[in-house]
């Protein structure tokens, strides 16, 4: 599973990146977590609000996402694979 946190480096983006890393570790999921800060690449996802969470090239959430919600999303995505 490839997980990307889209953001330009703002505090919310950094927080979401850390939250995702922690959630992946806590859930024991095999995943690559990447922080995407390149504005041109971010724009290719067609998101208007940042940060955004992308799993396997699908935008699954935008904005400030609490840890519980991140875990829920990751758990659902893991079950679908």
Coordinates of N, CA and C in Angstrom, one line a residue:
X1 N 0.9 -1.2 0.0 CA 0.0 0.0 0.0 C 0.9 1.2 0.0
X2 N 0.6 2.2 -0.8 CA 1.3 3.5 -0.9 C 0.4 4.6 -0.4
X3 N 0.8 5.3 0.6 CA 0.1 6.4 1.3 C 0.8 7.7 1.0
X4 N 0.1 8.7 0.5 CA 0.7 10.0 0.3 C -0.1 11.0 1.1
X5 N 0.7 11.9 1.8 CA 0.1 13.1 2.4 C 0.5 14.2 1.5
X6 N -0.6 14.8 0.9 CA -0.3 16.0 0.1 C -0.4 17.3 0.9
X7 N 0.6 18.1 0.7 CA 0.7 19.3 1.5 C 1.9 20.1 1.2
X8 N 1.9 21.4 1.4 CA 3.0 22.3 1.1 C 4.0 22.5 2.2
X9 N 3.8 21.8 3.3 CA 4.7 21.9 4.4 C 4.1 22.7 5.6
X10 N 2.9 23.0 5.5 CA 2.2 23.8 6.6 C 2.1 22.9 7.9
X11 N 1.9 23.5 9.0 CA 1.8 22.6 10.3 C 0.7 21.5 10.2
X12 N -0.4 21.8 9.6 CA -1.4 20.8 9.4 C -1.0 19.6 8.6
X13 N -0.2 19.9 7.5 CA 0.3 18.9 6.7 C 1.3 18.0 7.4
X14 N 2.2 18.6 8.2 CA 3.2 17.9 9.0 C 2.5 17.0 10.0
X15 N 1.5 17.6 10.7 CA 0.7 16.8 11.7 C 0.1 15.6 11.1
X16 N -0.6 15.7 9.9 CA -1.2 14.6 9.3 C -0.2 13.6 8.9
X17 N 1.0 14.0 8.4 CA 2.0 13.0 8.0 C 2.4 12.2 9.2
X18 N 2.7 12.8 10.4 CA 3.0 12.2 11.6 C 1.9 11.2 12.1
X19 N 0.7 11.7 12.0 CA -0.5 10.9 12.4 C -0.6 9.6 11.5
X20 N -0.4 9.8 10.2 CA -0.4 8.6 9.3 C 0.7 7.6 9.7
X21 N 1.9 8.1 9.9 CA 3.0 7.2 10.2 C 2.7 6.5 11.5
X22 N 2.2 7.2 12.5 CA 1.8 6.5 13.8 C 0.7 5.5 13.6
X23 N -0.3 5.8 12.8 CA -1.4 4.9 12.6 C -1.0 3.7 11.9
X24 N -0.1 3.8 10.9 CA 0.4 2.7 10.2 C 1.2 1.7 11.1
X25 N 2.0 2.3 12.0 CA 2.8 1.6 13.0 C 1.9 0.9 14.0
X26 N 0.9 1.6 14.5 CA 0.0 1.0 15.5 C -0.9 -0.1 14.9
X27 N -1.3 0.0 13.7 CA -2.1 -1.0 13.0 C -1.3 -2.2 12.4
X28 N 0.0 -2.0 12.4 CA 0.9 -3.0 11.8 C 0.7 -3.2 10.3
X29 N 0.4 -2.2 9.6 CA 0.1 -2.2 8.2 C 1.5 -2.1 7.4
X30 N 1.6 -2.9 6.4 CA 2.8 -2.7 5.5 C 2.4 -1.7 4.5
X31 N 3.1 -0.5 4.6 CA 2.8 0.6 3.7 C 4.0 1.5 3.6
X32 N 4.1 2.2 2.5 CA 5.1 3.2 2.3 C 4.3 4.6 2.5
X33 N 4.8 5.4 3.4 CA 4.2 6.7 3.6 C 5.1 7.8 3.1
X34 N 4.5 8.6 2.2 CA 5.3 9.6 1.5 C 4.6 11.0 1.7
X35 N 5.5 12.0 1.9 CA 5.0 13.4 2.0 C 5.2 14.0 0.6
X36 N 4.1 14.4 0.0 CA 4.2 15.0 -1.4 C 4.0 16.6 -1.2
X37 N 5.1 17.3 -1.5 CA 5.1 18.8 -1.3 C 5.2 19.5 -2.6
X38 N 5.4 18.8 -3.7 CA 5.5 19.4 -5.0 C 4.1 19.9 -5.5
X39 N 4.0 21.2 -5.6 CA 2.7 21.8 -6.0 C 2.1 21.2 -7.3
X40 N 2.9 21.0 -8.3 CA 2.4 20.5 -9.6 C 1.9 19.1 -9.4
X41 N 2.6 18.3 -8.6 CA 2.1 16.9 -8.4 C 0.8 16.9 -7.6
X42 N 0.7 17.8 -6.6 CA -0.5 18.0 -5.7 C -1.7 18.4 -6.6
X43 N -1.4 19.3 -7.5 CA -2.5 19.8 -8.4 C -3.0 18.7 -9.3
X44 N -2.2 17.7 -9.6 CA -2.7 16.6 -10.4 C -3.7 15.7 -9.8
X45 N -3.8 15.8 -8.4 CA -4.9 15.1 -7.7 C -6.2 15.8 -7.6
X46 N -6.2 17.0 -8.1 CA -7.5 17.8 -8.2 C -8.1 18.1 -6.9
X47 N -7.2 18.4 -5.9 CA -7.7 18.7 -4.5 C -7.6 20.2 -4.3
X48 N -8.6 20.8 -3.7 CA -8.6 22.2 -3.4 C -8.2 22.6 -2.0
X49 N -8.3 21.6 -1.1 CA -8.0 21.9 0.3 C -6.9 20.9 0.8
X50 N -5.9 21.4 1.5 CA -4.8 20.6 2.0 C -4.8 20.6 3.5
X51 N -4.3 19.6 4.2 CA -3.7 18.5 3.6 C -4.7 17.5 3.0
X52 N -4.2 16.6 2.2 CA -5.1 15.6 1.6 C -4.4 14.2 1.8
X53 N -5.2 13.2 2.0 CA -4.7 11.8 2.2 C -5.0 11.0 0.9
X54 N -4.0 10.4 0.3 CA -4.1 9.6 -0.9 C -3.6 8.2 -0.6
X55 N -4.4 7.2 -0.9 CA -4.0 5.8 -0.7 C -4.1 5.1 -2.0
X56 N -3.0 4.5 -2.4 CA -3.0 3.9 -3.7 C -3.6 4.7 -4.9
X57 N -3.1 6.0 -4.9 CA -3.5 6.9 -5.9 C -5.0 7.4 -5.9
X58 N -5.7 7.1 -4.8 CA -7.1 7.6 -4.6 C -7.2 8.5 -3.5
X59 N -7.7 9.7 -3.7 CA -7.8 10.7 -2.6 C -9.0 10.2 -1.7
X60 N -8.6 10.0 -0.4 CA -9.6 9.4 0.5 C -10.1 10.4 1.5
X61 N -9.4 11.5 1.8 CA -9.8 12.4 2.8 C -9.0 13.7 2.6
X62 N -9.6 14.8 3.0 CA -9.0 16.2 2.9 C -9.2 16.9 4.2
X63 N -8.3 17.8 4.5 CA -8.4 18.7 5.7 C -7.7 18.0 6.9
X64 N -8.0 18.6 8.0 CA -7.5 18.0 9.3 C -8.2 16.7 9.6
X65 N -7.5 15.6 9.7 CA -8.1 14.3 9.9 C -7.6 13.8 11.2
X66 N -8.5 13.5 12.2 CA -8.1 13.0 13.5 C -7.5 11.6 13.3
X67 N -6.7 11.2 14.3 CA -6.1 9.9 14.3 C -7.1 8.7 14.2
X68 N -8.2 8.8 14.9 CA -9.2 7.7 14.8 C -9.7 7.6 13.4
X69 N -9.9 8.7 12.7 CA -10.5 8.6 11.3 C -9.4 8.0 10.4
X70 N -8.1 8.4 10.6 CA -7.1 7.9 9.8 C -7.0 6.3 9.9
X71 N -7.1 5.9 11.2 CA -7.1 4.5 11.5 C -8.3 3.8 10.8
X72 N -9.4 4.4 10.9 CA -10.6 3.8 10.3 C -10.4 3.7 8.7
X73 N -9.9 4.7 8.1 CA -9.7 4.7 6.7 C -8.7 3.6 6.3
X74 N -7.6 3.5 7.0 CA -6.6 2.5 6.7 C -7.1 1.1 6.9
X75 N -7.9 0.9 8.0 CA -8.4 -0.4 8.2 C -9.4 -0.8 7.1
X76 N -10.2 0.1 6.6 CA -11.1 -0.2 5.5 C -10.4 -0.5 4.2
X77 N -9.3 0.3 4.0 CA -8.5 0.1 2.7 C -7.8 -1.3 2.8
X78 N -7.3 -1.6 4.0 CA -6.6 -2.9 4.1 C -7.5 -4.1 3.9
X79 N -8.8 -4.0 4.4 CA -9.7 -5.1 4.2 C -10.1 -5.3 2.7
X80 N -10.1 -4.2 1.9 CA -10.5 -4.2 0.5 C -9.4 -4.9 -0.4
X81 N -8.2 -4.9 0.1 CA -7.1 -5.5 -0.7 C -7.0 -7.0 -0.6

